[in-house]
């Protein structure tokens, strides 16, 4: 947590609404995007984001700083998503506690400008495939890759065992890998 953020938190805890407004500005896009990724509804995501900050303002005196502020906010937003999608918590817990080694991360870079179109098309297909995943997988992927939380931070945010987080991310990436294989087969066979 940066010194500026710590200062804003301290001031907000003392009732400084401008300091809290600055914290909201810093985090609102991430909170909204996380809610949108899970709920797949813009209005629901806006409601959840707003409610997240209302709850954060009310509970700010209880924030002890043992985790990062953003992790604390993510916990609030995910709990609100659990309330909107009651099956989400159960399906996350049903993932199991198997510890699976990570799939290697791939970094695709394109030197050829002609492949830029293919890259955009592939990215679009990937987003579509992500939208078709179960909400528990979308949540895990969003926390890991959009919000860049570590496995440990995700486990803490969702109150899940670390192995469950690893298993869930492994399975989500496997489903995306299969979707991308289908895309590649389709693009190779289409003239």
Tab-separated table of C-alpha atoms in Angstrom:
chain	number	residue	atom	x	y	z
A	1	UNK	CA	0.000	0.000	0.000
A	2	UNK	CA	1.447	3.363	-0.988
A	3	UNK	CA	2.055	6.105	1.549
A	4	UNK	CA	-0.516	8.260	-0.255
A	5	UNK	CA	-3.144	5.521	0.006
A	6	UNK	CA	-2.339	4.991	3.689
A	7	UNK	CA	-2.757	8.716	4.275
A	8	UNK	CA	-6.085	8.730	2.438
A	9	UNK	CA	-7.292	5.758	4.487
A	10	UNK	CA	-6.288	7.398	7.762
A	11	UNK	CA	-8.012	10.635	6.800
A	12	UNK	CA	-11.127	8.771	5.608
A	13	UNK	CA	-11.271	6.801	8.864
A	14	UNK	CA	-11.500	10.153	10.651
A	15	UNK	CA	-14.492	11.116	8.492
A	16	UNK	CA	-12.756	12.983	5.643
A	17	UNK	CA	-15.170	12.443	2.763
A	18	UNK	CA	-12.795	13.931	0.181
A	19	UNK	CA	-10.118	11.400	1.135
A	20	UNK	CA	-12.638	8.594	0.767
A	21	UNK	CA	-13.775	10.014	-2.589
A	22	UNK	CA	-10.139	9.823	-3.757
A	23	UNK	CA	-10.008	6.149	-2.680
A	24	UNK	CA	-13.239	5.489	-4.568
A	25	UNK	CA	-11.796	7.141	-7.672
A	26	UNK	CA	-8.661	4.993	-7.427
A	27	UNK	CA	-10.564	1.714	-7.098
A	28	UNK	CA	-13.985	2.141	-8.700
A	29	UNK	CA	-13.058	0.834	-12.143
A	30	UNK	CA	-11.539	-2.372	-10.725
A	31	UNK	CA	-14.526	-2.972	-8.451
A	32	UNK	CA	-17.005	-2.373	-11.273
A	33	UNK	CA	-15.080	-4.607	-13.709
A	34	UNK	CA	-14.903	-7.430	-11.183
A	35	UNK	CA	-18.650	-7.239	-10.516
A	36	UNK	CA	-19.379	-7.011	-14.247
A	37	UNK	CA	-17.208	-10.022	-15.034
A	38	UNK	CA	-19.019	-12.118	-12.432
A	39	UNK	CA	-22.591	-10.880	-12.887
A	40	UNK	CA	-22.498	-10.126	-16.652
A	41	UNK	CA	-25.005	-7.302	-16.158
A	42	UNK	CA	-23.950	-3.632	-16.288
A	43	UNK	CA	-26.694	-2.316	-14.017
A	44	UNK	CA	-26.162	-5.076	-11.453
A	45	UNK	CA	-22.421	-4.372	-11.550
A	46	UNK	CA	-23.025	-0.648	-10.995
A	47	UNK	CA	-25.312	-1.443	-8.051
A	48	UNK	CA	-22.749	-3.809	-6.561
A	49	UNK	CA	-19.920	-1.295	-7.031
A	50	UNK	CA	-21.928	1.442	-5.346
A	51	UNK	CA	-22.948	-0.845	-2.496
A	52	UNK	CA	-19.320	-1.941	-2.098
A	53	UNK	CA	-18.218	1.622	-1.436
A	54	UNK	CA	-21.154	2.340	0.855
A	55	UNK	CA	-20.221	-0.704	2.921
A	56	UNK	CA	-16.541	0.215	2.794
A	57	UNK	CA	-17.306	3.709	4.125
A	58	UNK	CA	-19.397	2.267	6.934
A	59	UNK	CA	-16.853	-0.422	7.827
A	60	UNK	CA	-13.723	1.697	7.322
A	61	UNK	CA	-13.145	2.111	11.083
A	62	UNK	CA	-12.838	-1.702	11.228
A	63	UNK	CA	-10.195	-1.844	8.452
A	64	UNK	CA	-7.033	-2.843	10.315
A	65	UNK	CA	-4.637	-2.669	7.379
A	66	UNK	CA	-3.609	-6.323	7.708
A	67	UNK	CA	-4.325	-6.740	3.996
A	68	UNK	CA	-4.119	-4.293	1.138
A	69	UNK	CA	-7.046	-1.909	0.836
A	70	UNK	CA	-7.896	-3.246	-2.617
A	71	UNK	CA	-7.974	-6.815	-1.274
A	72	UNK	CA	-10.380	-5.677	1.434
A	73	UNK	CA	-12.587	-4.038	-1.218
A	74	UNK	CA	-12.453	-7.197	-3.364
A	75	UNK	CA	-13.669	-9.204	-0.395
A	76	UNK	CA	-16.620	-6.848	0.009
A	77	UNK	CA	-17.543	-6.980	-3.694
A	78	UNK	CA	-17.227	-10.762	-3.864
A	79	UNK	CA	-19.423	-11.156	-0.784
A	80	UNK	CA	-22.022	-8.948	-2.454
A	81	UNK	CA	-21.758	-11.083	-5.609
A	82	UNK	CA	-22.255	-14.181	-3.435
A	83	UNK	CA	-25.474	-12.596	-2.165
A	84	UNK	CA	-26.703	-11.986	-5.743
A	85	UNK	CA	-25.623	-15.428	-6.974
A	86	UNK	CA	-26.152	-17.833	-4.062
A	87	UNK	CA	-24.750	-20.792	-6.002
A	88	UNK	CA	-21.413	-19.036	-6.562
A	89	UNK	CA	-19.957	-19.725	-3.109
A	90	UNK	CA	-21.129	-23.356	-3.202
A	91	UNK	CA	-19.651	-23.944	-6.662
A	92	UNK	CA	-16.332	-22.392	-5.617
A	93	UNK	CA	-16.210	-24.649	-2.567
A	94	UNK	CA	-17.091	-27.652	-4.739
A	95	UNK	CA	-13.966	-27.131	-6.840
A	96	UNK	CA	-12.038	-29.231	-4.380
A	97	UNK	CA	-8.807	-28.702	-2.555
A	98	UNK	CA	-6.485	-30.488	-4.977
A	99	UNK	CA	-3.236	-28.658	-5.510
A	100	UNK	CA	-2.474	-28.680	-9.222
A	101	UNK	CA	0.667	-27.240	-10.718
A	102	UNK	CA	0.070	-24.152	-12.756
A	103	UNK	CA	-0.145	-24.180	-16.469
A	104	UNK	CA	2.735	-22.172	-17.864
A	105	UNK	CA	1.729	-18.642	-18.705
A	106	UNK	CA	1.992	-17.894	-22.385
A	107	UNK	CA	2.907	-14.523	-23.769
A	108	UNK	CA	1.993	-14.155	-27.412
A	109	UNK	CA	3.731	-11.325	-29.182
A	110	UNK	CA	3.264	-10.497	-32.812
A	111	UNK	CA	6.065	-8.938	-34.831
A	112	UNK	CA	4.048	-8.986	-38.020
A	113	UNK	CA	1.471	-6.147	-38.350
A	114	UNK	CA	-0.659	-8.367	-40.595
A	115	UNK	CA	-1.255	-10.590	-37.605
A	116	UNK	CA	-2.695	-7.651	-35.629
A	117	UNK	CA	-6.143	-8.384	-37.006
A	118	UNK	CA	-5.814	-12.041	-36.007
A	119	UNK	CA	-4.744	-10.944	-32.541
A	120	UNK	CA	-7.825	-8.707	-32.103
A	121	UNK	CA	-10.090	-11.447	-33.430
A	122	UNK	CA	-8.507	-13.993	-31.099
A	123	UNK	CA	-8.841	-11.616	-28.139
A	124	UNK	CA	-12.519	-11.091	-28.983
A	125	UNK	CA	-13.057	-14.843	-29.157
A	126	UNK	CA	-11.240	-15.290	-25.843
A	127	UNK	CA	-13.477	-12.695	-24.142
A	128	UNK	CA	-16.529	-14.484	-25.525
A	129	UNK	CA	-15.205	-17.802	-24.220
A	130	UNK	CA	-14.601	-16.231	-20.804
A	131	UNK	CA	-18.157	-14.902	-20.718
A	132	UNK	CA	-19.425	-18.434	-21.275
A	133	UNK	CA	-17.541	-19.824	-18.262
A	134	UNK	CA	-19.319	-20.440	-14.959
A	135	UNK	CA	-19.346	-17.370	-12.739
A	136	UNK	CA	-16.932	-18.996	-10.265
A	137	UNK	CA	-14.295	-19.377	-12.990
A	138	UNK	CA	-14.916	-15.834	-14.264
A	139	UNK	CA	-14.427	-14.535	-10.736
A	140	UNK	CA	-11.157	-16.404	-10.246
A	141	UNK	CA	-9.811	-15.344	-13.652
A	142	UNK	CA	-10.799	-11.723	-13.049
A	143	UNK	CA	-9.094	-11.596	-9.673
A	144	UNK	CA	-5.949	-13.236	-11.046
A	145	UNK	CA	-5.508	-11.609	-14.433
A	146	UNK	CA	-7.500	-8.365	-14.433
A	147	UNK	CA	-6.863	-7.381	-10.831
A	148	UNK	CA	-3.469	-9.116	-10.667
A	149	UNK	CA	-3.976	-10.696	-7.268
A	150	UNK	CA	-1.664	-13.479	-6.167
A	151	UNK	CA	-3.073	-16.911	-5.438
A	152	UNK	CA	-2.703	-16.189	-1.730
A	153	UNK	CA	-4.576	-12.880	-2.050
A	154	UNK	CA	-7.388	-14.595	-3.970
A	155	UNK	CA	-7.622	-17.308	-1.307
A	156	UNK	CA	-7.808	-14.643	1.397
A	157	UNK	CA	-10.325	-12.534	-0.499
A	158	UNK	CA	-12.652	-15.452	-1.190
A	159	UNK	CA	-11.950	-17.219	2.102
A	160	UNK	CA	-10.977	-20.398	0.237
A	161	UNK	CA	-8.078	-22.816	0.667
A	162	UNK	CA	-5.116	-22.051	-1.587
A	163	UNK	CA	-5.457	-25.439	-3.288
A	164	UNK	CA	-9.051	-24.671	-4.232
A	165	UNK	CA	-7.963	-21.431	-5.876
A	166	UNK	CA	-5.233	-23.229	-7.815
A	167	UNK	CA	-7.628	-25.969	-8.871
A	168	UNK	CA	-10.258	-23.480	-9.994
A	169	UNK	CA	-7.783	-21.448	-12.017
A	170	UNK	CA	-6.358	-24.594	-13.570
A	171	UNK	CA	-9.809	-25.773	-14.623
A	172	UNK	CA	-10.784	-22.331	-15.948
A	173	UNK	CA	-7.604	-22.135	-18.021
A	174	UNK	CA	-8.215	-25.675	-19.294
A	175	UNK	CA	-11.690	-24.679	-20.488
A	176	UNK	CA	-10.259	-21.588	-22.191
A	177	UNK	CA	-7.476	-23.657	-23.761
A	178	UNK	CA	-10.056	-26.047	-25.222
A	179	UNK	CA	-12.089	-23.092	-26.524
A	180	UNK	CA	-8.967	-21.656	-28.159
A	181	UNK	CA	-8.165	-25.018	-29.728
A	182	UNK	CA	-11.665	-25.036	-31.237
A	183	UNK	CA	-11.105	-21.499	-32.501
A	184	UNK	CA	-7.788	-22.450	-34.083
A	185	UNK	CA	-9.314	-25.521	-35.735
A	186	UNK	CA	-12.117	-23.342	-37.081
A	187	UNK	CA	-9.743	-20.676	-38.375
A	188	UNK	CA	-7.522	-23.287	-40.080
A	189	UNK	CA	-10.435	-24.917	-41.863
A	190	UNK	CA	-12.114	-21.663	-42.916
A	191	UNK	CA	-10.697	-20.342	-46.206
